[in-house]
Short mmCIF file of C-alpha atoms and ligand atoms in Angstrom, two decimals:
data_model
loop_
_atom_site.label_atom_id
_atom_site.label_comp_id
_atom_site.label_asym_id
_atom_site.label_seq_id
_atom_site.Cartn_x
_atom_site.Cartn_y
_atom_site.Cartn_z
CA MET D 197 -120.52 6.72 -101.78
CA THR D 198 -119.13 3.24 -102.49
CA ARG D 199 -121.86 0.64 -102.79
CA ARG D 200 -121.79 -2.24 -100.33
CA TRP D 201 -123.60 -5.07 -102.03
CA ILE D 202 -125.51 -7.68 -100.07
CA THR D 203 -123.30 -10.60 -101.03
CA PRO D 204 -123.48 -13.82 -99.08
CA SER D 205 -121.33 -16.19 -101.16
CA ARG D 206 -123.01 -19.56 -101.39
CA ILE D 207 -122.74 -22.79 -103.32
CA GLU D 208 -125.96 -24.77 -103.48
CA GLY D 209 -126.55 -28.22 -104.90
CA GLU D 210 -124.45 -29.48 -107.78
CA ALA D 211 -122.49 -26.47 -108.99
CA SER D 212 -119.29 -25.29 -110.57
CA ARG D 213 -117.06 -23.00 -108.50
CA GLN D 214 -115.81 -21.13 -111.57
CA ALA D 215 -118.12 -19.06 -113.79
CA HIS D 216 -118.34 -20.21 -117.44
CA ALA D 217 -116.36 -23.41 -116.84
CA ASP D 218 -116.68 -26.84 -115.24
CA MET D 219 -120.48 -26.83 -115.36
CA PRO D 220 -122.25 -30.05 -114.23
CA ALA D 221 -122.55 -32.41 -117.23
CA GLY D 222 -125.53 -31.71 -119.50
CA THR D 223 -126.46 -28.39 -117.87
CA TYR D 224 -126.87 -24.88 -119.27
CA GLU D 225 -125.40 -21.95 -117.36
CA ARG D 226 -127.40 -18.73 -116.84
CA GLU D 227 -125.88 -15.66 -115.21
CA ILE D 228 -127.97 -13.35 -113.03
CA SER D 229 -125.96 -10.19 -112.36
CA LYS D 230 -125.96 -6.56 -111.28
CA GLU D 231 -124.53 -3.62 -113.27
CA GLY D 232 -123.81 -5.59 -116.42
CA PHE D 233 -120.86 -7.83 -115.61
CA PHE D 234 -119.35 -5.65 -112.87
CA GLY D 235 -121.57 -6.34 -109.87
CA PRO D 236 -122.39 -9.42 -107.83
CA ALA D 237 -123.68 -12.35 -109.86
CA ALA D 238 -125.07 -15.86 -109.52
CA PHE D 239 -124.60 -18.71 -111.98
CA MET D 240 -127.51 -21.12 -112.35
CA HIS D 241 -127.07 -24.59 -113.82
CA HIS D 242 -130.29 -25.40 -115.68
CA LYS D 243 -131.34 -28.79 -116.97
CA ARG D 244 -132.74 -27.18 -120.15
CA PRO D 245 -131.69 -24.16 -122.23
CA PRO D 246 -133.09 -21.01 -120.55
CA THR D 247 -134.46 -19.88 -123.92
CA GLY D 248 -136.56 -23.00 -124.41
CA TRP D 249 -139.97 -21.32 -124.48
CA VAL D 250 -142.58 -22.50 -126.96
CA LYS D 251 -144.40 -19.15 -126.97
CA PHE D 252 -143.34 -15.61 -126.08
CA GLU D 253 -146.01 -12.88 -125.75
CA GLY D 254 -146.07 -9.28 -124.59
CA PRO D 255 -143.87 -6.24 -125.11
CA LEU D 256 -140.65 -7.70 -123.64
CA ARG D 257 -139.48 -9.23 -126.87
CA PRO D 258 -136.13 -9.05 -128.62
CA ARG D 259 -136.04 -7.01 -131.79
CA ALA D 260 -134.02 -7.31 -134.98
CA PHE D 261 -133.78 -4.68 -137.72
CA ASP D 262 -132.27 -5.08 -141.17
CA LEU D 263 -130.73 -1.61 -141.53
CA ALA D 264 -129.12 -2.65 -144.84
CA ALA D 265 -132.67 -2.73 -146.25
CA LEU D 266 -133.39 0.93 -145.38
CA LYS D 267 -134.10 2.86 -148.57
CA GLY D 268 -132.81 6.25 -149.64
CA ALA D 269 -129.71 8.33 -149.02
CA ASN D 270 -129.64 11.61 -147.09
CA ALA D 271 -127.32 14.53 -147.76
CA SER D 272 -127.55 15.61 -144.10
CA PRO D 273 -126.83 13.35 -141.10
CA TRP D 274 -129.71 15.07 -139.28
CA ALA D 275 -132.14 13.77 -141.92
CA SER D 276 -131.07 10.15 -141.40
CA PRO D 277 -133.51 7.89 -139.58
CA ARG D 278 -133.32 7.46 -135.81
CA ILE D 279 -133.25 3.74 -135.10
CA LEU D 280 -133.08 3.71 -131.30
CA HIS D 281 -132.99 6.51 -128.76
CA ASN D 282 -133.39 7.52 -125.13
CA GLY D 283 -132.38 10.53 -123.02
CA ALA D 284 -128.71 9.49 -123.08
CA THR D 285 -128.17 8.52 -126.70
CA GLU D 286 -129.48 8.62 -130.24
CA ILE D 287 -128.55 5.90 -132.71
CA ARG D 288 -129.07 6.64 -136.42
CA PHE D 289 -128.24 4.76 -139.61
CA TRP D 290 -127.13 7.12 -142.34
CA LYS D 291 -126.74 6.36 -146.01
CA LEU D 292 -124.76 8.99 -147.88
CA ASP D 293 -124.04 8.69 -151.61
CA ALA D 294 -122.47 12.07 -152.47
CA PRO D 295 -120.35 14.74 -150.74
CA MET D 296 -122.36 16.60 -148.07
CA PRO D 297 -123.41 19.96 -149.51
CA ALA D 298 -123.47 21.58 -146.04
CA LEU D 299 -121.41 21.32 -142.85
CA ALA D 300 -122.94 19.58 -139.83
CA ARG D 301 -122.51 20.43 -136.16
CA ASN D 302 -123.92 18.54 -133.20
CA GLY D 303 -124.83 20.88 -130.33
CA ASP D 304 -126.42 18.03 -128.37
CA GLY D 305 -123.34 15.96 -127.55
CA ASP D 306 -120.22 14.21 -128.82
CA GLN D 307 -120.89 12.35 -132.06
CA LEU D 308 -119.43 8.97 -132.91
CA LEU D 309 -119.55 7.78 -136.52
CA PHE D 310 -118.95 4.11 -137.28
CA VAL D 311 -118.27 3.54 -140.97
CA HIS D 312 -120.07 0.34 -141.95
CA GLU D 313 -119.49 0.76 -145.69
CA GLY D 314 -117.64 3.18 -147.94
CA LYS D 315 -114.56 5.37 -147.86
CA GLY D 316 -113.68 8.97 -148.46
CA ASP D 317 -112.62 12.14 -146.68
CA LEU D 318 -113.69 14.01 -143.55
CA PHE D 319 -113.11 17.77 -143.45
CA CYS D 320 -113.65 19.53 -140.14
CA ASP D 321 -112.52 22.48 -138.01
CA TYR D 322 -109.31 20.60 -137.22
CA GLY D 323 -108.29 19.56 -140.75
CA HIS D 324 -108.61 16.54 -143.04
CA LEU D 325 -108.85 12.84 -142.18
CA ALA D 326 -109.44 9.99 -144.64
CA PHE D 327 -111.97 7.33 -143.61
CA GLU D 328 -112.77 3.76 -144.58
CA ALA D 329 -115.00 0.88 -143.51
CA GLY D 330 -114.42 -0.19 -139.91
CA ASP D 331 -113.45 3.29 -138.72
CA TYR D 332 -114.86 4.83 -135.58
CA ILE D 333 -114.61 8.62 -135.84
CA MET D 334 -115.28 10.56 -132.64
CA LEU D 335 -116.29 14.18 -133.26
CA PRO D 336 -116.31 16.38 -130.13
CA ARG D 337 -119.56 18.26 -129.57
CA GLY D 338 -119.58 21.53 -131.51
CA THR D 339 -117.15 20.43 -134.26
CA MET D 340 -118.12 21.58 -137.77
CA TRP D 341 -117.62 18.72 -140.24
CA ARG D 342 -118.53 17.28 -143.59
CA LEU D 343 -117.97 13.93 -145.26
CA SER D 344 -117.02 13.56 -148.87
CA PRO D 345 -117.40 9.85 -149.71
CA ASP D 346 -115.89 8.32 -152.87
CA GLY D 347 -119.14 6.38 -153.47
CA PRO D 348 -122.08 5.14 -151.40
CA ALA D 349 -121.38 5.07 -147.68
CA ALA D 350 -123.37 3.65 -144.76
CA ILE D 351 -122.68 5.01 -141.30
CA LEU D 352 -123.90 4.07 -137.84
CA MET D 353 -124.19 7.28 -135.79
CA ILE D 354 -124.09 7.20 -131.99
CA GLU D 355 -124.54 10.36 -129.92
CA ALA D 356 -123.46 10.85 -126.29
CA THR D 357 -126.36 13.16 -125.52
CA ASN D 358 -125.35 16.14 -123.38
CA THR D 359 -122.03 14.53 -122.49
CA HIS D 360 -118.72 13.13 -123.78
CA PHE D 361 -117.16 9.96 -125.09
CA THR D 362 -114.18 8.78 -123.03
CA LEU D 363 -111.90 5.74 -123.02
CA PRO D 364 -112.35 2.93 -120.47
CA ASP D 365 -109.90 2.34 -117.64
CA LYS D 366 -107.90 -0.72 -118.77
CA GLY D 367 -107.18 -1.60 -115.13
CA ILE D 368 -104.51 -4.27 -114.57
CA LEU D 369 -103.98 -4.62 -118.33
CA GLY D 370 -102.43 -1.14 -118.49
CA PRO D 371 -103.33 1.77 -120.77
CA HIS D 372 -101.83 0.29 -123.97
CA ALA D 373 -103.84 -2.93 -124.03
CA ILE D 374 -106.66 -3.70 -126.49
CA PHE D 375 -105.62 -0.68 -128.50
CA ASP D 376 -102.80 1.75 -127.88
CA PRO D 377 -104.04 5.37 -127.77
CA ALA D 378 -101.16 6.11 -130.20
CA ILE D 379 -103.00 4.13 -132.91
CA MET D 380 -105.74 6.78 -133.00
CA ASP D 381 -105.42 9.33 -135.79
CA ALA D 382 -106.37 13.01 -135.69
CA PRO D 383 -107.16 15.34 -138.62
CA LYS D 384 -104.27 17.15 -140.28
CA ILE D 385 -103.92 20.51 -141.97
CA ASP D 386 -102.61 18.97 -145.17
CA ASP D 387 -102.87 19.67 -148.92
CA ALA D 388 -106.34 18.10 -149.12
CA PHE D 389 -107.55 20.43 -146.35
CA LYS D 390 -105.99 23.45 -148.03
CA ALA D 391 -107.66 22.47 -151.34
CA HIS D 392 -110.98 22.23 -149.48
CA GLN D 393 -110.38 25.72 -148.01
CA ALA D 394 -109.75 27.06 -151.49
CA GLU D 395 -113.37 26.24 -152.38
CA ASP D 396 -114.44 29.37 -150.54
CA ASP D 397 -118.13 29.39 -151.50
CA GLU D 398 -121.20 30.28 -149.47
CA THR D 399 -121.58 27.53 -146.85
CA ARG D 400 -124.52 26.37 -144.74
CA VAL D 401 -123.87 24.88 -141.30
CA GLU D 402 -126.68 22.64 -140.04
CA ILE D 403 -126.58 22.74 -136.24
CA LYS D 404 -128.55 20.18 -134.26
CA LYS D 405 -129.57 21.29 -130.78
CA ARG D 406 -132.24 19.63 -128.63
CA GLY D 407 -133.11 17.53 -131.65
CA GLU D 408 -133.93 20.51 -133.87
CA VAL D 409 -131.84 21.80 -136.75
CA SER D 410 -130.86 25.48 -137.15
CA VAL D 411 -128.85 26.72 -140.14
CA ALA D 412 -126.08 29.33 -140.09
CA THR D 413 -125.14 30.53 -143.58
CA TYR D 414 -121.66 31.97 -144.12
CA PRO D 415 -120.66 33.86 -147.27
CA TYR D 416 -117.44 31.78 -147.22
CA ASN D 417 -116.15 28.36 -146.12
CA PRO D 418 -115.84 28.52 -142.32
CA LEU D 419 -113.37 25.59 -142.22
CA ASP D 420 -110.67 28.26 -142.61
CA VAL D 421 -108.22 27.77 -139.72
CA VAL D 422 -104.55 28.13 -140.54
CA GLY D 423 -103.57 26.22 -137.40
CA TRP D 424 -104.61 25.19 -133.90
CA HIS D 425 -103.22 23.70 -130.72
CA GLY D 426 -104.77 21.84 -127.81
CA GLU D 427 -105.58 18.38 -126.49
CA LEU D 428 -109.12 18.11 -127.83
CA SER D 429 -109.68 16.83 -131.36
CA PRO D 430 -111.61 14.29 -133.39
CA ALA D 431 -110.06 10.81 -133.27
CA ARG D 432 -110.22 7.83 -135.60
CA LEU D 433 -109.82 4.19 -134.60
CA ASN D 434 -110.29 1.26 -136.98
CA VAL D 435 -111.71 -2.03 -135.66
CA ARG D 436 -108.79 -3.89 -137.32
CA ASP D 437 -106.46 -2.10 -134.86
CA ILE D 438 -108.26 -3.59 -131.86
CA ARG D 439 -106.37 -6.49 -130.23
CA PRO D 440 -109.03 -8.21 -128.13
CA ILE D 441 -108.13 -9.85 -124.88
CA MET D 442 -109.19 -13.43 -124.36
CA SER D 443 -108.43 -16.31 -122.05
CA HIS D 444 -107.92 -19.86 -123.29
CA ARG D 445 -109.63 -21.07 -120.10
CA TYR D 446 -112.43 -18.51 -119.53
CA HIS D 447 -115.11 -16.92 -121.74
CA VAL D 448 -114.46 -13.25 -120.96
CA PRO D 449 -117.62 -11.12 -120.69
CA PRO D 450 -118.48 -8.49 -123.34
CA SER D 451 -117.34 -5.73 -120.98
CA ALA D 452 -113.73 -6.85 -121.63
CA HIS D 453 -114.25 -5.51 -125.16
CA THR D 454 -115.26 -1.97 -124.07
CA THR D 455 -113.98 0.60 -126.57
CA PHE D 456 -115.71 3.87 -125.58
CA LEU D 457 -117.71 5.04 -122.57
CA ALA D 458 -120.39 7.67 -122.14
CA ASP D 459 -122.21 8.47 -118.88
CA ARG D 460 -125.19 6.15 -119.38
CA PHE D 461 -123.95 3.65 -122.00
CA VAL D 462 -120.88 1.78 -123.19
CA ILE D 463 -119.67 0.81 -126.65
CA CYS D 464 -117.86 -2.51 -127.05
CA THR D 465 -116.28 -3.97 -130.18
CA PHE D 466 -116.27 -7.67 -131.01
CA ALA D 467 -113.24 -8.41 -133.17
CA PRO D 468 -111.85 -11.79 -134.32
CA ARG D 469 -110.19 -13.75 -131.50
CA PRO D 470 -109.22 -17.37 -130.85
CA PHE D 471 -111.83 -19.61 -129.23
CA GLU D 472 -111.17 -20.92 -125.72
CA THR D 473 -109.25 -24.21 -125.78
CA ASP D 474 -109.79 -25.58 -122.24
CA PRO D 475 -112.14 -28.56 -122.85
CA LYS D 476 -114.41 -27.58 -119.93
CA ALA D 477 -114.57 -23.84 -120.63
CA LEU D 478 -117.65 -22.38 -122.32
CA LYS D 479 -117.01 -21.35 -125.96
CA VAL D 480 -120.20 -19.40 -126.64
CA PRO D 481 -121.84 -16.47 -124.81
CA PHE D 482 -123.57 -17.53 -121.58
CA PHE D 483 -127.33 -17.22 -121.07
CA HIS D 484 -128.40 -14.14 -119.11
CA ASN D 485 -131.08 -11.44 -118.81
CA ASN D 486 -128.73 -8.42 -118.63
CA ASP D 487 -131.10 -7.09 -115.99
CA ASP D 488 -129.67 -3.57 -115.82
CA TYR D 489 -128.80 -2.79 -119.47
CA ASP D 490 -130.58 -2.79 -122.83
CA GLU D 491 -128.24 -4.54 -125.27
CA VAL D 492 -127.82 -3.45 -128.87
CA LEU D 493 -125.61 -5.24 -131.39
CA PHE D 494 -124.79 -3.95 -134.85
CA TYR D 495 -123.31 -6.60 -137.11
CA HIS D 496 -120.57 -5.10 -139.27
CA ASP D 497 -118.72 -7.95 -140.94
CA GLY D 498 -117.96 -11.67 -140.85
CA ASP D 499 -119.79 -14.74 -139.60
CA PHE D 500 -121.75 -14.11 -136.39
CA PHE D 501 -120.97 -17.33 -134.58
CA SER D 502 -123.59 -17.22 -131.82
CA ARG D 503 -126.59 -16.08 -133.91
CA ASP D 504 -128.48 -17.68 -136.79
CA ASN D 505 -129.93 -15.74 -139.75
CA ILE D 506 -128.02 -12.56 -139.00
CA HIS D 507 -126.12 -10.76 -141.75
CA PRO D 508 -123.97 -7.60 -141.91
CA GLY D 509 -126.02 -4.41 -141.58
CA MET D 510 -128.48 -5.94 -139.10
CA MET D 511 -129.08 -4.64 -135.59
CA THR D 512 -130.60 -6.51 -132.65
CA LEU D 513 -132.01 -5.16 -129.40
CA HIS D 514 -132.31 -7.35 -126.32
CA PRO D 515 -134.25 -5.28 -123.80
CA THR D 516 -133.36 -5.46 -120.12
CA GLY D 517 -134.90 -8.55 -118.57
CA PHE D 518 -135.13 -10.64 -121.73
CA THR D 519 -133.35 -13.99 -121.36
CA HIS D 520 -130.99 -14.68 -124.23
CA GLY D 521 -127.96 -16.70 -125.15
CA PRO D 522 -126.64 -18.66 -128.10
CA HIS D 523 -129.02 -19.68 -130.86
CA PRO D 524 -129.67 -23.45 -131.20
CA LYS D 525 -127.05 -24.04 -133.91
CA ALA D 526 -124.37 -22.29 -131.80
CA LEU D 527 -125.50 -24.07 -128.63
CA GLY D 528 -124.50 -27.38 -130.20
CA ARG D 529 -120.96 -26.00 -130.28
CA MET D 530 -120.95 -24.97 -126.61
CA PHE D 531 -117.72 -26.90 -125.88
CA GLU D 532 -116.30 -27.57 -129.35
CA GLN D 533 -115.87 -25.11 -132.17
CA PRO D 534 -115.03 -26.23 -135.71
CA LYS D 535 -112.85 -23.16 -136.31
CA PRO D 536 -109.89 -21.94 -134.23
CA MET D 537 -111.03 -18.28 -134.34
CA THR D 538 -114.17 -16.18 -134.37
CA ASP D 539 -114.58 -14.22 -137.56
CA GLU D 540 -116.88 -11.38 -136.59
CA TYR D 541 -116.81 -7.64 -136.25
CA ALA D 542 -119.73 -6.17 -134.33
CA VAL D 543 -120.45 -2.99 -132.40
CA MET D 544 -122.27 -3.40 -129.09
CA ILE D 545 -124.07 -0.53 -127.39
CA ASP D 546 -125.29 -1.27 -123.85
CA THR D 547 -127.52 1.41 -122.36
CA ARG D 548 -128.40 1.81 -118.68
CA ASP D 549 -131.82 3.28 -119.60
CA PRO D 550 -134.48 1.66 -121.83
CA LEU D 551 -134.38 2.47 -125.54
CA GLU D 552 -137.27 3.65 -127.72
CA ILE D 553 -137.59 2.35 -131.26
CA GLY D 554 -137.71 4.82 -134.15
CA GLU D 555 -140.36 4.59 -136.88
CA ALA D 556 -137.86 3.83 -139.64
CA ALA D 557 -136.59 0.84 -137.68
CA SER D 558 -140.07 -0.68 -137.42
CA ALA D 559 -140.28 -0.64 -141.23
CA VAL D 560 -137.30 -3.01 -141.52
CA GLU D 561 -138.02 -5.19 -138.51
CA TRP D 562 -137.64 -8.97 -138.69
CA THR D 563 -140.60 -9.90 -136.53
CA GLY D 564 -139.66 -13.59 -136.41
CA TYR D 565 -136.56 -12.85 -134.33
CA LYS D 566 -138.27 -13.72 -131.02
CA ASP D 567 -138.80 -17.25 -132.33
CA SER D 568 -135.20 -17.71 -133.45
CA TRP D 569 -134.19 -19.49 -130.23
CA LYS D 570 -136.64 -22.33 -130.92
CA SER D 571 -134.78 -25.46 -131.86
CA LYS D 572 -135.43 -26.60 -135.38
CA SER D 573 -135.98 -30.32 -135.67
FE1 FE2 S 672 -126.39 -10.35 -123.68
#
């Protein structure tokens, strides 16, 4: 049934009539909204930054994890630490420094790999696909696969538990905007794949189902297809092939950068884009609580313009209900940016259900993050 929101449209007091622009002088805008950025919303004009607390206590605090500081490589993806998880997803950070000795298979859901560092080759049921930093690789549930990196690799793993990854509807932009589906690559039955088949040794397949790993051992290499046809296959998309939409007069919300969808979460990619040029348009993210979604950001590369003390390989979690917005340094550049473009690549995962924090993540937590909105004088 289509939802009919209770939406009396009002303008009270001194207010702009356009979100993220034309705010009353000296005020700070905070958005209160339903369903991320898709439902009804209100825009408050505060006299002081909405993150101006002097003390923040209790469990509703933002978290930051330095995943780059996690120690130890794992030969199996299923041995890599779970960073965040709930019933709809599982987010792991996997360091791999040698070719996987076994094949992996996810029986729990589609598996997305985001290559943070490293390059090499993927071999799977469907063939061979090279990978490099910045690649998203979507592996349909049940695919047998192995990675053979050329050196150390670091991979963010995101599972669509018990469901599928799909592409967002691009709406009035049309299906070829942001990235053209034709830019996605699929594995090929090429010479590298045939050479991999020729290594026909005993092979273990580590199958994850309901979080537990079972092992099927074959007396040969089961990646032995001579061909296949169909419309289902792994797909690779590099973040450098994303052409973000922007408006010179309006700070578009993160949802405009949606790359993949699952049933209970979305994945967005922040890629370099020009800053807004309209003098009265906001040039930094607006303050909000994101009242319906937990927000996760993984910082891949570049200079993260709205956050202080964040470096590549870090991950932040802003739980539903926590007010956030630009850090103090960025807030000073609310209407004027020194550079013409942003220079950041980041992966955002917004989940409709609350996330739990894995033990390994706690070990690399930056506990001072909750205080990072305090202005430094
Ligand atoms: Fe947010």
